[in-house]
CSV table of C-alpha atoms and ligand atoms in Angstrom, one decimal:
chain,number,residue,atom,x,y,z
A,24,MET,CA,184.5,79.1,137.0
A,25,LYS,CA,183.4,81.9,134.7
A,26,ARG,CA,180.6,84.1,136.0
A,27,ARG,CA,177.3,83.7,134.2
A,28,VAL,CA,175.7,86.3,132.0
A,29,PHE,CA,172.1,86.3,130.9
A,30,SER,CA,170.4,88.7,128.7
A,31,GLY,CA,167.1,88.7,126.7
A,32,ALA,CA,165.8,90.6,123.8
A,33,ARG,CA,162.3,90.7,122.3
A,34,PRO,CA,161.9,89.2,118.9
A,35,THR,CA,161.8,92.4,116.8
A,36,GLY,CA,163.0,90.8,113.6
A,37,ARG,CA,165.8,92.4,111.6
A,38,GLN,CA,168.1,94.2,114.0
A,39,HIS,CA,169.1,97.8,113.6
A,40,LEU,CA,172.2,99.9,114.4
A,41,GLY,CA,170.8,100.8,117.8
A,42,ASN,CA,170.5,97.1,118.7
A,43,TYR,CA,174.0,96.5,117.4
A,44,LEU,CA,175.8,99.3,119.1
A,45,GLY,CA,173.6,99.2,122.3
A,46,ALA,CA,173.4,95.4,122.9
A,47,ILE,CA,174.7,92.9,120.3
A,48,GLN,CA,178.3,94.1,120.2
A,49,ASN,CA,178.4,94.0,123.9
A,50,TYR,CA,176.9,90.4,123.9
A,51,VAL,CA,179.6,89.4,121.5
A,52,ASN,CA,182.4,90.9,123.6
A,53,LEU,CA,181.3,89.2,126.8
A,54,GLN,CA,181.5,85.7,125.3
A,55,ASP,CA,185.1,84.9,126.2
A,56,GLU,CA,185.2,86.3,129.7
A,57,TYR,CA,181.8,85.0,130.8
A,58,ASP,CA,179.6,81.9,130.5
A,59,CYS,CA,176.9,83.6,128.4
A,60,ILE,CA,173.2,82.8,127.8
A,61,TYR,CA,171.3,84.9,125.3
A,62,CYS,CA,167.6,84.5,124.9
A,63,ILE,CA,164.9,85.7,122.4
A,64,VAL,CA,162.0,86.4,124.7
A,65,ASP,CA,159.0,85.4,122.6
A,66,ILE,CA,156.7,85.1,125.6
A,67,HIS,CA,157.4,88.6,126.7
A,68,ALA,CA,156.5,89.7,123.1
A,69,LEU,CA,152.9,88.4,123.7
A,70,THR,CA,152.2,91.1,126.3
A,71,SER,CA,151.5,93.5,123.5
A,72,LEU,CA,150.0,91.0,121.1
A,73,GLU,CA,151.0,92.7,117.9
A,74,ASP,CA,151.5,90.6,114.9
A,75,THR,CA,151.9,87.2,116.6
A,76,GLY,CA,151.7,85.7,113.1
A,77,GLY,CA,155.1,87.2,112.4
A,78,LEU,CA,156.8,85.8,115.5
A,79,GLN,CA,158.6,82.9,113.8
A,80,LYS,CA,159.9,85.0,111.0
A,81,ASN,CA,161.1,87.7,113.5
A,82,ILE,CA,162.9,85.1,115.6
A,83,HIS,CA,164.6,83.8,112.5
A,84,GLU,CA,165.7,87.2,111.2
A,85,MET,CA,166.9,88.2,114.6
A,86,MET,CA,169.0,85.1,114.9
A,87,LEU,CA,170.5,85.7,111.5
A,88,ASP,CA,171.7,89.1,112.7
A,89,TRP,CA,172.9,87.8,116.0
A,90,LEU,CA,175.0,85.0,114.4
A,91,ALA,CA,176.3,87.3,111.7
A,92,ALA,CA,177.4,89.8,114.3
A,93,GLY,CA,179.5,87.1,116.0
A,94,LEU,CA,177.3,85.4,118.6
A,95,ASP,CA,178.8,82.0,118.7
A,96,PRO,CA,176.8,78.9,119.6
A,97,GLN,CA,180.0,77.1,120.5
A,98,LYS,CA,180.7,79.6,123.2
A,99,SER,CA,177.3,80.8,124.3
A,100,ILE,CA,173.8,79.3,124.8
A,101,LEU,CA,171.4,80.9,122.3
A,102,PHE,CA,167.8,80.0,122.6
A,103,VAL,CA,164.1,81.0,122.4
A,104,GLN,CA,162.4,81.6,125.8
A,105,SER,CA,159.3,79.4,125.2
A,106,HIS,CA,161.5,76.4,124.2
A,107,VAL,CA,162.4,76.2,127.9
A,108,PRO,CA,159.0,76.0,129.5
A,109,GLU,CA,160.5,75.7,133.0
A,110,VAL,CA,160.6,79.5,133.0
A,111,MET,CA,156.8,79.7,133.1
A,112,GLN,CA,156.7,77.5,136.1
A,113,LEU,CA,159.3,79.6,137.9
A,114,HIS,CA,157.4,82.7,136.9
A,115,THR,CA,154.3,81.4,138.7
A,116,LEU,CA,156.3,80.4,141.8
A,117,LEU,CA,158.1,83.8,141.9
A,118,SER,CA,154.8,85.6,141.6
A,119,MET,CA,153.9,84.3,145.0
A,120,VAL,CA,156.7,86.2,146.6
A,121,THR,CA,156.2,89.4,144.7
A,122,PRO,CA,154.0,92.1,146.3
A,123,LEU,CA,151.6,93.6,143.7
A,124,GLY,CA,152.6,97.0,144.9
A,125,TRP,CA,156.2,96.5,143.6
A,126,LEU,CA,154.8,95.7,140.1
A,127,LEU,CA,152.3,98.5,139.9
A,128,ARG,CA,155.1,101.0,140.7
A,129,VAL,CA,157.4,100.0,137.8
A,130,PRO,CA,157.7,102.9,135.3
A,131,THR,CA,157.6,100.6,132.2
A,132,PHE,CA,154.3,99.2,133.4
A,133,LYS,CA,152.8,102.7,133.7
A,134,GLU,CA,154.1,103.6,130.2
A,135,LYS,CA,152.7,100.4,128.6
A,136,ALA,CA,149.4,100.9,130.3
A,137,LYS,CA,149.2,104.4,128.7
A,138,LEU,CA,150.3,103.0,125.3
A,139,GLN,CA,147.8,100.2,125.2
A,140,PRO,CA,144.9,101.3,127.5
A,141,GLN,CA,142.6,98.8,125.7
A,142,ASN,CA,144.9,95.9,126.7
A,143,ILE,CA,146.3,96.2,130.2
A,144,ASN,CA,146.6,92.5,130.7
A,145,TYR,CA,147.8,90.5,133.7
A,146,GLY,CA,150.9,89.5,131.7
A,147,LEU,CA,151.9,93.1,131.5
A,148,VAL,CA,151.9,93.5,135.2
A,149,GLY,CA,153.9,90.3,135.6
A,150,TYR,CA,156.4,91.2,132.9
A,151,PRO,CA,159.2,91.9,135.3
A,152,VAL,CA,158.5,88.7,137.2
A,153,LEU,CA,158.9,86.7,134.0
A,154,MET,CA,162.1,88.6,133.4
A,155,THR,CA,163.3,87.8,136.9
A,156,ALA,CA,162.5,84.1,136.2
A,157,ASP,CA,164.5,84.3,133.0
A,158,ILE,CA,167.6,85.5,134.9
A,159,VAL,CA,167.4,83.5,138.1
A,160,LEU,CA,166.5,80.2,136.4
A,161,TYR,CA,170.1,80.2,135.3
A,162,LYS,CA,171.4,81.8,138.5
A,163,ALA,CA,173.0,84.5,136.3
A,164,GLU,CA,175.0,87.1,138.1
A,165,VAL,CA,175.5,89.7,135.4
A,166,VAL,CA,172.8,91.1,133.1
A,167,PRO,CA,173.9,93.4,130.2
A,168,VAL,CA,171.0,95.8,129.5
A,169,GLY,CA,170.3,99.3,128.4
A,170,GLU,CA,169.3,102.1,130.8
A,171,ASP,CA,165.6,101.6,130.2
A,172,GLN,CA,165.8,98.1,131.9
A,173,LEU,CA,167.3,99.3,135.2
A,174,PRO,CA,164.0,99.4,137.1
A,175,HIS,CA,163.4,95.8,136.0
A,176,LEU,CA,166.8,94.7,137.2
A,177,GLU,CA,166.2,96.4,140.5
A,178,LEU,CA,163.0,94.5,140.9
A,179,ALA,CA,164.7,91.3,139.9
A,180,ARG,CA,167.2,91.8,142.7
A,181,GLU,CA,164.4,92.5,145.2
A,182,ILE,CA,162.5,89.4,144.2
A,183,ALA,CA,165.7,87.3,144.4
A,184,ARG,CA,166.5,88.7,147.8
A,185,ARG,CA,163.0,88.1,149.1
A,186,PHE,CA,163.0,84.5,147.9
A,187,ASN,CA,166.4,84.0,149.5
A,188,ASN,CA,165.1,85.4,152.8
A,189,LEU,CA,162.0,83.3,152.8
A,190,PHE,CA,163.4,80.0,151.6
A,191,GLY,CA,167.1,80.1,152.1
A,192,ASN,CA,169.9,81.3,149.9
A,193,THR,CA,169.2,80.2,146.3
A,194,PHE,CA,169.7,83.0,143.8
A,195,PRO,CA,172.5,85.4,143.3
A,196,GLU,CA,171.2,89.0,143.2
A,197,PRO,CA,171.8,89.8,139.5
A,198,GLU,CA,173.6,93.0,138.7
A,199,ALA,CA,173.0,95.1,135.7
A,200,LYS,CA,175.9,95.7,133.4
A,201,LEU,CA,175.2,98.9,131.4
A,202,THR,CA,176.4,98.7,127.8
A,203,SER,CA,179.0,101.3,126.7
A,204,PHE,CA,176.4,103.0,124.5
A,205,PRO,CA,173.2,102.6,126.6
A,206,LEU,CA,171.0,104.9,124.5
A,207,ILE,CA,171.3,105.2,120.8
A,208,LEU,CA,168.9,107.8,119.3
A,209,GLY,CA,167.2,107.3,116.0
A,210,LEU,CA,167.4,109.3,112.8
A,211,ASP,CA,164.9,111.8,114.2
A,212,GLY,CA,167.5,112.7,116.9
A,213,LYS,CA,164.8,112.6,119.5
A,214,GLU,CA,163.7,109.1,120.4
A,215,LYS,CA,165.6,105.9,121.1
A,216,MET,CA,166.3,104.2,117.8
A,217,SER,CA,163.4,101.7,117.3
A,218,LYS,CA,161.8,99.8,114.5
A,219,GLN,CA,158.4,100.8,115.7
A,220,LEU,CA,159.1,104.5,115.5
A,221,GLY,CA,160.6,104.0,112.0
A,222,ASN,CA,163.8,106.0,112.9
A,223,ASP,CA,166.2,103.1,112.5
A,224,ILE,CA,168.9,101.8,110.2
A,225,GLU,CA,168.6,98.0,109.7
A,226,LEU,CA,171.9,96.1,109.7
A,227,ALA,CA,170.8,94.0,106.7
A,228,LEU,CA,170.2,97.0,104.4
A,229,SER,CA,172.3,97.3,101.2
A,230,PRO,CA,175.0,100.0,101.2
A,231,GLN,CA,172.8,102.2,99.0
A,232,GLU,CA,169.7,101.8,101.2
A,233,THR,CA,171.9,102.6,104.2
A,234,THR,CA,173.1,105.9,102.5
A,235,GLU,CA,169.5,106.8,101.6
A,236,ARG,CA,168.4,106.2,105.3
A,237,VAL,CA,171.2,108.3,106.7
A,238,MET,CA,170.3,111.1,104.3
A,239,THR,CA,166.9,111.4,105.9
A,240,ALA,CA,168.4,112.1,109.3
A,241,VAL,CA,167.7,115.3,111.2
A,242,THR,CA,170.8,117.4,111.9
A,243,ASP,CA,171.5,120.8,113.5
A,244,PRO,CA,168.2,122.7,112.8
A,245,ALA,CA,170.0,126.0,113.0
A,246,ARG,CA,172.2,125.2,110.1
A,247,ARG,CA,170.0,126.1,107.2
A,248,TYR,CA,172.6,126.9,104.5
A,249,ARG,CA,175.6,125.0,103.5
A,250,THR,CA,177.8,128.0,104.6
A,251,ASP,CA,176.3,128.3,108.1
A,252,PRO,CA,178.6,127.0,110.8
A,253,GLY,CA,177.3,123.9,112.5
A,254,HIS,CA,176.9,122.9,116.1
A,255,PRO,CA,178.1,119.3,116.3
A,256,GLU,CA,177.3,119.1,120.0
A,257,ILE,CA,173.6,119.2,119.4
A,258,CYS,CA,173.7,117.0,116.2
A,259,ASN,CA,172.7,113.3,116.4
A,260,ILE,CA,174.6,112.5,113.2
A,261,TYR,CA,177.7,113.8,115.0
A,262,ARG,CA,176.8,111.5,117.9
A,263,LEU,CA,176.5,108.6,115.6
A,264,GLN,CA,179.9,109.5,114.1
A,265,GLY,CA,181.3,109.1,117.6
A,266,TYR,CA,180.1,105.5,117.8
A,267,ILE,CA,180.9,104.4,114.3
A,268,ASN,CA,183.8,106.7,113.3
A,269,PRO,CA,185.5,107.7,116.6
A,270,LEU,CA,189.0,108.3,115.1
A,271,GLU,CA,187.7,111.0,112.8
A,272,LEU,CA,185.3,112.6,115.2
A,273,ASP,CA,187.4,115.6,116.2
A,274,SER,CA,188.2,116.5,112.7
A,275,ILE,CA,184.6,116.1,111.6
A,276,GLY,CA,183.5,118.4,114.4
A,277,GLU,CA,186.0,121.0,113.5
A,278,ARG,CA,185.1,120.9,109.8
A,279,CYS,CA,181.4,121.2,110.7
A,280,ARG,CA,181.9,124.2,113.0
A,281,SER,CA,183.9,126.0,110.3
A,282,ALA,CA,181.4,125.0,107.6
A,283,ASP,CA,184.2,123.3,105.7
A,284,ILE,CA,181.8,120.3,105.3
A,285,GLY,CA,178.0,120.4,105.0
A,286,CYS,CA,175.5,118.0,106.5
A,287,VAL,CA,175.3,116.0,103.3
A,288,ASP,CA,179.1,115.6,103.3
A,289,CYS,CA,179.0,114.6,106.9
A,290,LYS,CA,176.2,112.1,106.3
A,291,MET,CA,178.1,110.6,103.3
A,292,LEU,CA,181.1,110.0,105.6
A,293,LEU,CA,178.9,108.4,108.2
A,294,ALA,CA,177.1,106.2,105.7
A,295,GLN,CA,180.4,105.0,104.2
A,296,LYS,CA,181.7,104.2,107.6
A,297,ILE,CA,178.6,102.3,108.6
A,298,ASN,CA,178.8,100.3,105.4
A,299,ALA,CA,182.5,99.5,105.9
A,300,THR,CA,181.8,98.4,109.5
A,301,LEU,CA,178.9,96.2,108.6
A,302,GLU,CA,180.3,94.7,105.4
A,303,PRO,CA,181.7,91.5,107.1
A,304,LEU,CA,178.4,91.1,109.0
A,305,ARG,CA,176.4,91.5,105.9
A,306,GLU,CA,178.5,88.9,104.1
A,307,ARG,CA,178.1,86.4,106.9
A,308,ARG,CA,174.4,87.1,107.0
A,309,ALA,CA,173.9,86.4,103.3
A,310,VAL,CA,175.5,83.0,103.7
A,311,LEU,CA,173.5,82.1,106.8
A,312,ALA,CA,170.3,83.2,105.1
A,313,THR,CA,170.8,80.3,102.7
A,314,LYS,CA,170.8,77.8,105.6
A,315,PRO,CA,167.5,78.0,107.5
A,316,GLN,CA,168.0,74.5,109.0
A,317,TYR,CA,171.2,75.6,110.6
A,318,ILE,CA,169.4,78.4,112.5
A,319,THR,CA,166.7,75.9,113.7
A,320,ASP,CA,169.4,73.5,114.8
A,321,VAL,CA,171.3,76.2,116.7
A,322,LEU,CA,168.1,77.1,118.6
A,323,LEU,CA,167.2,73.5,119.3
A,324,ASP,CA,170.7,72.8,120.7
A,325,GLY,CA,170.6,76.0,122.7
A,326,ALA,CA,167.3,75.1,124.3
A,327,GLN,CA,168.5,71.6,125.2
A,328,ARG,CA,171.6,73.0,127.0
A,329,ALA,CA,169.5,75.6,128.7
A,330,ARG,CA,166.9,73.1,129.9
A,331,VAL,CA,169.5,71.1,131.8
A,332,ILE,CA,170.3,74.1,133.9
A,333,ALA,CA,166.7,75.2,134.2
A,334,ALA,CA,165.5,71.8,135.4
A,335,GLU,CA,168.0,71.7,138.1
A,336,THR,CA,167.1,75.2,139.5
A,337,LEU,CA,163.4,74.5,139.2
A,338,SER,CA,163.7,71.3,141.2
A,339,GLU,CA,165.7,73.1,143.9
A,340,VAL,CA,163.0,75.9,144.1
A,341,LYS,CA,160.2,73.4,144.3
A,342,GLN,CA,161.9,71.6,147.1
A,343,LYS,CA,162.6,74.7,149.0
A,344,MET,CA,159.0,75.9,148.6
A,345,GLY,CA,157.7,72.5,149.9
A,346,LEU,CA,156.2,71.3,146.6
A,347,ILE,CA,158.4,68.2,146.6
B,8,LIG,N1,162.7,93.4,129.1
B,8,LIG,C1,163.8,93.3,128.2
B,8,LIG,C2,163.6,94.3,127.1
B,8,LIG,O1,162.5,94.7,126.9
B,8,LIG,C3,163.9,91.9,127.6
B,8,LIG,C4,164.2,90.8,128.6
B,8,LIG,C5,163.4,89.8,129.0
B,8,LIG,C6,165.4,90.7,129.4
B,8,LIG,N2,164.0,89.0,129.9
B,8,LIG,C7,165.2,89.5,130.1
B,8,LIG,C8,166.6,91.4,129.4
B,8,LIG,C9,166.2,89.1,131.0
B,8,LIG,C10,167.6,91.0,130.3
B,8,LIG,C11,167.4,89.8,131.1
B,8,LIG,O2,164.6,94.7,126.5
């Protein structure tokens, strides 16, 4: 039997290059070797309560990018978290075996609390418990995530272990599978690429919009004139070339160092390569965008398949905890 993969991502709407290189590509590649379940975590999105009016649209846009990128509903289960309400029951049950101290120590909780001091809600503290419920509800063994999720995964392992100790072996301890590019910096070259920070390149942009975005990127600050030699090792555009254009990386580095090309030339090369790489995805996306009912059907079918597994685990958990 294939091992099971589970991963979740918040409904952030149109996906960007960081999502693609850091997560989606990896999700796609795992589909043959593993039994994959990918979830859009709409309940997690409520912990920060921004723009809940846009949730449905964000889910739809995100699914368009996922499907266009090659996530295949024939191979994998693709669904929306709240469509499988069993996860909320499991979250409550797991909360009984999770010491509060573990949750208050999680670095992402401390960061969130600082980011939204006016809204440090109970759900924010329980965020990793819900994430654990996501994973163990399907008894997933492998969880592809970025570096920033490692503390959550560690907690998931601890909660699973504790449940197993208290009630008998039930859940595998899920292991993180770091993606090959666990951290993609944005166009500012400082922070992780993110829609919120506005330093991203959306996959669904037109080729021309893509080029315009790339042109705004920060490069080597010491290179003020076209004739100055560049320092590719400190330049984020060069790093992006490495992900998108690996075969030409050495020659680009050389030509930057010798001032044979300037930053504008380098960005043109990058933009062209991004556009060429994304062209098939963009074509598939345009077709899918004309079929909204298809997206709805894929998610409905995914939720149905997920619920079969979820119901079985939940009933086992309830039995072990003495509820039935
Ligand atoms: N916390 C993850 C993030 O912010 C999203 C997530 C929710 C997740 N549940 C998950 C990731 C389960 C992996 C497995 O990116």
